[in-house]
Coordinates of C-alpha atoms in Angstrom, one line a residue:
X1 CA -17.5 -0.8 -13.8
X2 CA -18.7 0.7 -17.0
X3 CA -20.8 -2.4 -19.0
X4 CA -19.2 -1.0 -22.6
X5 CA -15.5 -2.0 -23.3
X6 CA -13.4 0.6 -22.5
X7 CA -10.9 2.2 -24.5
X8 CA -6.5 1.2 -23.8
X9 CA -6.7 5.3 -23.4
X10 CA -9.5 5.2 -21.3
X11 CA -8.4 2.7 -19.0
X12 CA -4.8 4.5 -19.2
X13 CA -6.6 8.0 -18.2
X14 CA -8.9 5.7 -15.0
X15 CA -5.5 4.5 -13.6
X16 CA -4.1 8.3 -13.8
X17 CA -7.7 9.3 -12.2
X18 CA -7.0 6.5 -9.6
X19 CA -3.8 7.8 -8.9
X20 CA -4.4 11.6 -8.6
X21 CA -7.3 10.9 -6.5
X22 CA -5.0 9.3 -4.1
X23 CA -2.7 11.8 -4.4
X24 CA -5.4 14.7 -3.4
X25 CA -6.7 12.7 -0.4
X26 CA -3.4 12.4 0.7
X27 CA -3.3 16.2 1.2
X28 CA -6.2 15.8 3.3
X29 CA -4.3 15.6 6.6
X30 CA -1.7 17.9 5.8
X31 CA -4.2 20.8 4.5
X32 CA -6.1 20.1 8.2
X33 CA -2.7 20.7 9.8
X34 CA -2.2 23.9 7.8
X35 CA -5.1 25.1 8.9
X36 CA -4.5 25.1 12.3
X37 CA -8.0 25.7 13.5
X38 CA -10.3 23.8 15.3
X39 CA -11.4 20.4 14.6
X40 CA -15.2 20.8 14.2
X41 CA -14.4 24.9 12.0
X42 CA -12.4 22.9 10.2
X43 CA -14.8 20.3 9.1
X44 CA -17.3 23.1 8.6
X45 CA -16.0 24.7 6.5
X46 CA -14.8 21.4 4.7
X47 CA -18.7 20.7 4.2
X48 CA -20.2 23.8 3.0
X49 CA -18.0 24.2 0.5
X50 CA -19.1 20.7 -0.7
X51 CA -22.5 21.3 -0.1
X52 CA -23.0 24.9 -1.9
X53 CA -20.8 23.1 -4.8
X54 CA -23.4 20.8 -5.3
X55 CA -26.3 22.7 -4.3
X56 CA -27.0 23.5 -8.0
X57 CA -26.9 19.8 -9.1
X58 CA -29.3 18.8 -6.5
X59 CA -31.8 21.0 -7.1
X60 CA -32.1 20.1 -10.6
X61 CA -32.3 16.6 -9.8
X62 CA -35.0 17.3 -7.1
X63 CA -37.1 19.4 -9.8
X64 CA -36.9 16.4 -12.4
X65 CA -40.5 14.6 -11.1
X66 CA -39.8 11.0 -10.7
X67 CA -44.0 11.0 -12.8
X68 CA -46.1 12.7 -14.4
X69 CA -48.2 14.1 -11.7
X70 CA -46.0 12.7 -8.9
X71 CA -44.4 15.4 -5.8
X72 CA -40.7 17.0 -5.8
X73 CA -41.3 15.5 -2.5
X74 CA -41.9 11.8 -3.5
X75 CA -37.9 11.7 -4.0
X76 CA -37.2 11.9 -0.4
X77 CA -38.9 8.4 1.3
X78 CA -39.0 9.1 4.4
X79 CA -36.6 5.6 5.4
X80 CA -34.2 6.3 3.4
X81 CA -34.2 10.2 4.1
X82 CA -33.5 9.8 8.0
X83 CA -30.9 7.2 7.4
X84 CA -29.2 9.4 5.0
X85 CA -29.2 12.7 7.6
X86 CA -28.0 9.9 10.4
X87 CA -25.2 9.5 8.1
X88 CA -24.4 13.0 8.5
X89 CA -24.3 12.9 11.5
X90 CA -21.6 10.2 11.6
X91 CA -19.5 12.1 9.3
X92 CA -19.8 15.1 11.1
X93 CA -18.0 12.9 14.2
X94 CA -15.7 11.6 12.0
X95 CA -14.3 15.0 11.1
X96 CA -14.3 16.8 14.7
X97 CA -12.4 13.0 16.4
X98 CA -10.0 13.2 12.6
X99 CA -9.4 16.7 12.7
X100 CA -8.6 16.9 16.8
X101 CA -6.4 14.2 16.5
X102 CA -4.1 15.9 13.6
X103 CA -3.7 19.2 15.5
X104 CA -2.8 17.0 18.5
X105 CA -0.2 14.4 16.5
X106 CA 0.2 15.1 13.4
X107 CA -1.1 13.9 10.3
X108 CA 0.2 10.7 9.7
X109 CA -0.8 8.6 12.7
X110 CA -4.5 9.9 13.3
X111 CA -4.6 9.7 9.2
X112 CA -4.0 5.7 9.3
X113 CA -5.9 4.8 12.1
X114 CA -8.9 6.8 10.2
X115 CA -8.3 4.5 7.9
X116 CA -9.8 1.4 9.6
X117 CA -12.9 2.1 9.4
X118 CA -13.2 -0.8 6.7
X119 CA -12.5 -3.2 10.2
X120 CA -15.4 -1.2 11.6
X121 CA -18.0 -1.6 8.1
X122 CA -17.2 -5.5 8.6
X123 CA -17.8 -6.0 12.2
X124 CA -21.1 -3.6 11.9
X125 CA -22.2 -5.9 9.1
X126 CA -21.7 -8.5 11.0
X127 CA -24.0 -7.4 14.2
X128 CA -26.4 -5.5 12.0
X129 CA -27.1 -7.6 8.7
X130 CA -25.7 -11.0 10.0
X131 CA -23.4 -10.5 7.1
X132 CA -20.8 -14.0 7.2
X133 CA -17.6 -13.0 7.7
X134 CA -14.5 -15.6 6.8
X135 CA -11.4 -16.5 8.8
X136 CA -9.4 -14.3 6.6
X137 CA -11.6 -11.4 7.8
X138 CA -10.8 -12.0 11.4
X139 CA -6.7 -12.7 10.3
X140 CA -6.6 -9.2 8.9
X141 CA -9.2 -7.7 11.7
X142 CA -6.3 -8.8 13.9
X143 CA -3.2 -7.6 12.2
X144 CA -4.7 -4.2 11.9
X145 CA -5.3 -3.8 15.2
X146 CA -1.9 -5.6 16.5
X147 CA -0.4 -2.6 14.2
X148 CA -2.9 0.2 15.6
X149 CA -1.9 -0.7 19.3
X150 CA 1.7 -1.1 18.3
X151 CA 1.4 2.7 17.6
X152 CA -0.9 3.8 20.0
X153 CA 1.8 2.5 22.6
X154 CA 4.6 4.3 20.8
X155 CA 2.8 7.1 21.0
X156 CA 1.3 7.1 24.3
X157 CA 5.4 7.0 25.5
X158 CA 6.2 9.8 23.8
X159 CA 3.7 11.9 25.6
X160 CA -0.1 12.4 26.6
X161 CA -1.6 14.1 23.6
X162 CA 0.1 12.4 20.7
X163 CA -1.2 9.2 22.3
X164 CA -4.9 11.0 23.0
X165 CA -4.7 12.5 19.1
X166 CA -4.0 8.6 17.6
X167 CA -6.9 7.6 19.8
X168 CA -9.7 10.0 18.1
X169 CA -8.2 9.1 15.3
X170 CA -9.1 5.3 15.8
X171 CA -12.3 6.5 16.8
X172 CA -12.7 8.6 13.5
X173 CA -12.4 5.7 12.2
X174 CA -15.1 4.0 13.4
X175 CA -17.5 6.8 12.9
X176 CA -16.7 7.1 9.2
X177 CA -17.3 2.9 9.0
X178 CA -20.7 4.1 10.7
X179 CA -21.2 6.5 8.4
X180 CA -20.3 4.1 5.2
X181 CA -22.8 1.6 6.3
X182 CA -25.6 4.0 6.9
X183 CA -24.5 5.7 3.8
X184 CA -25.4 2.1 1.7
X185 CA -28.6 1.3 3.0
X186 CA -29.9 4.9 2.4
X187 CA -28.2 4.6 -1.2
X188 CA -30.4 1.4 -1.1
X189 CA -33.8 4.2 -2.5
X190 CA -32.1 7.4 -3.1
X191 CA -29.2 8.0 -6.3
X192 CA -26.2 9.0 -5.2
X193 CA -26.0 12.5 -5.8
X194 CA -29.5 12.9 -3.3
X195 CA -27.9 10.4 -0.9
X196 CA -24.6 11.9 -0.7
X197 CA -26.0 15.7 -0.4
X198 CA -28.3 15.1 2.3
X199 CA -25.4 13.8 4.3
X200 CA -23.4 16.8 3.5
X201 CA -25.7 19.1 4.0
X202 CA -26.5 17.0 7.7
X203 CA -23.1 17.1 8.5
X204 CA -22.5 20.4 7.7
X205 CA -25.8 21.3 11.0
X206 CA -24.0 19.1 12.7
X207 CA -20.4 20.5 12.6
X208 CA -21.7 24.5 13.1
X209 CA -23.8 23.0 16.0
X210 CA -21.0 21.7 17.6
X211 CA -18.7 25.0 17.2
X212 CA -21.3 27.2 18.6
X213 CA -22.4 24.6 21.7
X214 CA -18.3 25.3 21.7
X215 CA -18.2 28.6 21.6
X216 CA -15.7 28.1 18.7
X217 CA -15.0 31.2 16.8
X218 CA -15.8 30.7 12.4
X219 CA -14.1 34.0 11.6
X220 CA -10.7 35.4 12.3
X221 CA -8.4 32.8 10.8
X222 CA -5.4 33.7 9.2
X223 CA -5.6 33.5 5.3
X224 CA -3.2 30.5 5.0
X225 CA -6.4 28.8 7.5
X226 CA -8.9 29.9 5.1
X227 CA -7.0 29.0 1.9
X228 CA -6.5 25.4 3.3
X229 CA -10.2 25.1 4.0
X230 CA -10.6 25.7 0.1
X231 CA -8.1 23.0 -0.3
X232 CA -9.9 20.4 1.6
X233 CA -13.4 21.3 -0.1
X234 CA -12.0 21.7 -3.3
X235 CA -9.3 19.0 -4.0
X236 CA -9.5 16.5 -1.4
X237 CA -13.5 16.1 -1.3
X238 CA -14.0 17.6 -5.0
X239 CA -11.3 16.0 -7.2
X240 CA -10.4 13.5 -5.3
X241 CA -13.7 12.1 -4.4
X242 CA -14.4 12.7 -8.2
X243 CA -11.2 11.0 -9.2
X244 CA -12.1 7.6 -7.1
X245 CA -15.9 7.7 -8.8
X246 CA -14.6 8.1 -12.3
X247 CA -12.1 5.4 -11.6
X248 CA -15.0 3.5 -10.5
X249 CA -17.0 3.7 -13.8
X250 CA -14.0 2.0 -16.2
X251 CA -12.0 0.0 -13.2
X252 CA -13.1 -3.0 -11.0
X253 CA -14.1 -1.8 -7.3
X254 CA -11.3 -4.7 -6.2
X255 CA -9.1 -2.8 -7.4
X256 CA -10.5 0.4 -6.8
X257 CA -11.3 0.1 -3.2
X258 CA -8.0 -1.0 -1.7
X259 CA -5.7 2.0 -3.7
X260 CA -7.5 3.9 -0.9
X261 CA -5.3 2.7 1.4
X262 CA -2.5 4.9 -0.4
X263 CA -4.1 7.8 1.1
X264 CA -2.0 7.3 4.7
X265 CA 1.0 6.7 2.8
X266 CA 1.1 9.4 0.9
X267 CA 0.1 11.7 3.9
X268 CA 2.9 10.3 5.3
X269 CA 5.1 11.0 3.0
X270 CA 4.4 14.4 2.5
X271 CA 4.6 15.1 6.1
X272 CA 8.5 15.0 6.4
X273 CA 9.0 17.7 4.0
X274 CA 5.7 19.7 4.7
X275 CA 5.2 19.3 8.5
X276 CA 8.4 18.3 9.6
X277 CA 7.0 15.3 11.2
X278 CA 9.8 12.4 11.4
X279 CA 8.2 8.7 10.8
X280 CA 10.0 6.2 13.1
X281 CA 10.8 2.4 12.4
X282 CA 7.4 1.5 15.0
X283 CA 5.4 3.4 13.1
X284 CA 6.7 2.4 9.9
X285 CA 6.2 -1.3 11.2
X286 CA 2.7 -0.7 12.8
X287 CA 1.7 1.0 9.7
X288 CA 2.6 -2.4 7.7
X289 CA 0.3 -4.3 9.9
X290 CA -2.1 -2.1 9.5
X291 CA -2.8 -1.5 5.8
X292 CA -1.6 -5.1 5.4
X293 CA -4.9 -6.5 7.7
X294 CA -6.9 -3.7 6.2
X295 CA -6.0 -5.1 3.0
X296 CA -6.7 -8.6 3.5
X297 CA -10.0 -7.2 5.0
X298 CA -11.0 -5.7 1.9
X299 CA -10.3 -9.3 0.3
X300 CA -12.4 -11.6 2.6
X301 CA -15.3 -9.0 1.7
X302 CA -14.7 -8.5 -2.1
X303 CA -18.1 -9.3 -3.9
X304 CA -18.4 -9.9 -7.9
X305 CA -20.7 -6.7 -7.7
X306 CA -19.5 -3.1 -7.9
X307 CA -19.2 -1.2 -4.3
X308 CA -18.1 2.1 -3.4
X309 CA -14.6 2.8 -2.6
X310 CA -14.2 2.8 1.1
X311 CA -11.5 5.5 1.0
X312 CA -11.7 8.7 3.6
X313 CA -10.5 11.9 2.3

């Protein structure tokens, strides 16, 4: 949060930032759905976007030497530059497993279970950094995944691939906790803007590697494909990414960090009137226990210090 005392208009303005990003990563399942095309064309697309957006921005930063005398390349250790591409990587997992899922069952289920990944940041912490973890992290770590099952049951009885497209998105999940971890210790030498390219621009190798190995077509999509693409790049990862980090700057991360759990909700939401999808009273009680555990999740873990918002768009 910023260190000078805000303004009552800019705190009002942070809380209307908050809420529009939510808004614009709630369209993130339904503007996947629209799209209609593959899961990794989808993500593509998603990521170049992003990355020829901020293409112009990184390359001034690179330019600025860090000293007189010192290498463009001296702002890419080499650590922290291979972590950063690994979390790329992850993300570019985390989009194909998300994006399958929708086209297989919709938005709102695969959406939610994406949404665990802070389950998945805690338990990696806790195998890779020996980070102590409460009994209030392992009360919510249950809850959550009581929910998740309670759905991926439901599911699973109402046919093969809705139950298959909640899976991947429980395993989407996970790869974006992977890719939030990796994402902090790279962030741990290189500003954000450096950090958060390099992974875009990884993930964006990644995802075009895995249509052609695919033999997945990039052109040939209707407009209403093409147009939703633009959508995802544009509002979900632009504004709504921007919305979260401005809300970040004047608001504290506790507060910040679990409004990303209003992302499935809205989704959901807008998927009756949008997608026709029909949310049922299991789902509706599975999605409780979910985002209830996730939240008390995000309590057993909340530090004094500012952290990123773990929210997926």
């Amino acid at each position: 949060m910023s260190t000078s005392q805000p303004t009552e208009r800019t705190i009002l303005f942070s809380y209307l930032a908050l809420a529009a990003g939510v808004i614009c990563m709630g369209f993130s399942g339904i503007f996947v759905k629209w799209a209609n095309a593959p899961g990794p064309v989808t993500g593509f697309y998603r990521m170049i976007i992003v990355v020829l957006l901020l293409a112009g921005p990184f390359w001034r930063r690179v330019r600025r030497r860090p000293q007189p005398g010192a290498s463009w390349w001296s702002r890419f250790p080499r650590s922290a530059t291979r972590i950063a591409l690994l979390s790329g990587l992850f993300f570019a997992c985390d989009l194909t497993l998300w994006n399958t899922g929708i086209l297989l069952s919709g938005a709102t289920n695969p959406t939610l279970m994406g949404n665990t990944s802070p389950l998945w940041v805690g338990i990696g912490a806790y195998f890779l950094f020996r980070e102590k973890l409460g009994r209030h992290f392992w009360l919510g770590l249950g809850l959550a995944l009581a929910g998740a099952v309670l759905i991926l049951g439901l599911d699973a009885l109402r046919g093969f691939s809705l139950g298959l497209g909640t899976s991947l998105g429980l395993f989407a999940g996970m790869f974006y906790g992977a890719y939030f971890l990796a994402t902090q210790r790279s962030r741990q030498t290189l500003d954000s803007l450096t950090a958060f390219w390099l992974a875009a621009a990884s993930s964006t190798v990644v995802l075009l590697l895995f249509c052609l190995v695919a033999r997945l077509p990039l052109l040939g999509y209707s407009m209403k494909s093409y147009l939703s693409f633009l959508g995802l790049g544009l509002i979900v990862h632009g504004l709504g990414q921007f919305a979260f980090s401005y809300a970040l700057g004047y608001l504290p991360a506790s507060l910040v960090s679990p409004a990303g759990l209003g992302q499935p909700i809205v989704t959901a939401l807008l998927a009756v009137p949008l997608l026709g999808e029909t949310i049922t009273r299991g789902q509706i009680v599975g999605g409780l226990a979910v985002l209830t555990g996730i939240y008390i999740v995000h309590r057993s873990r909340q530090r004094p210090r500012r952290s990123a918002a773990l929210a997926r768009g």
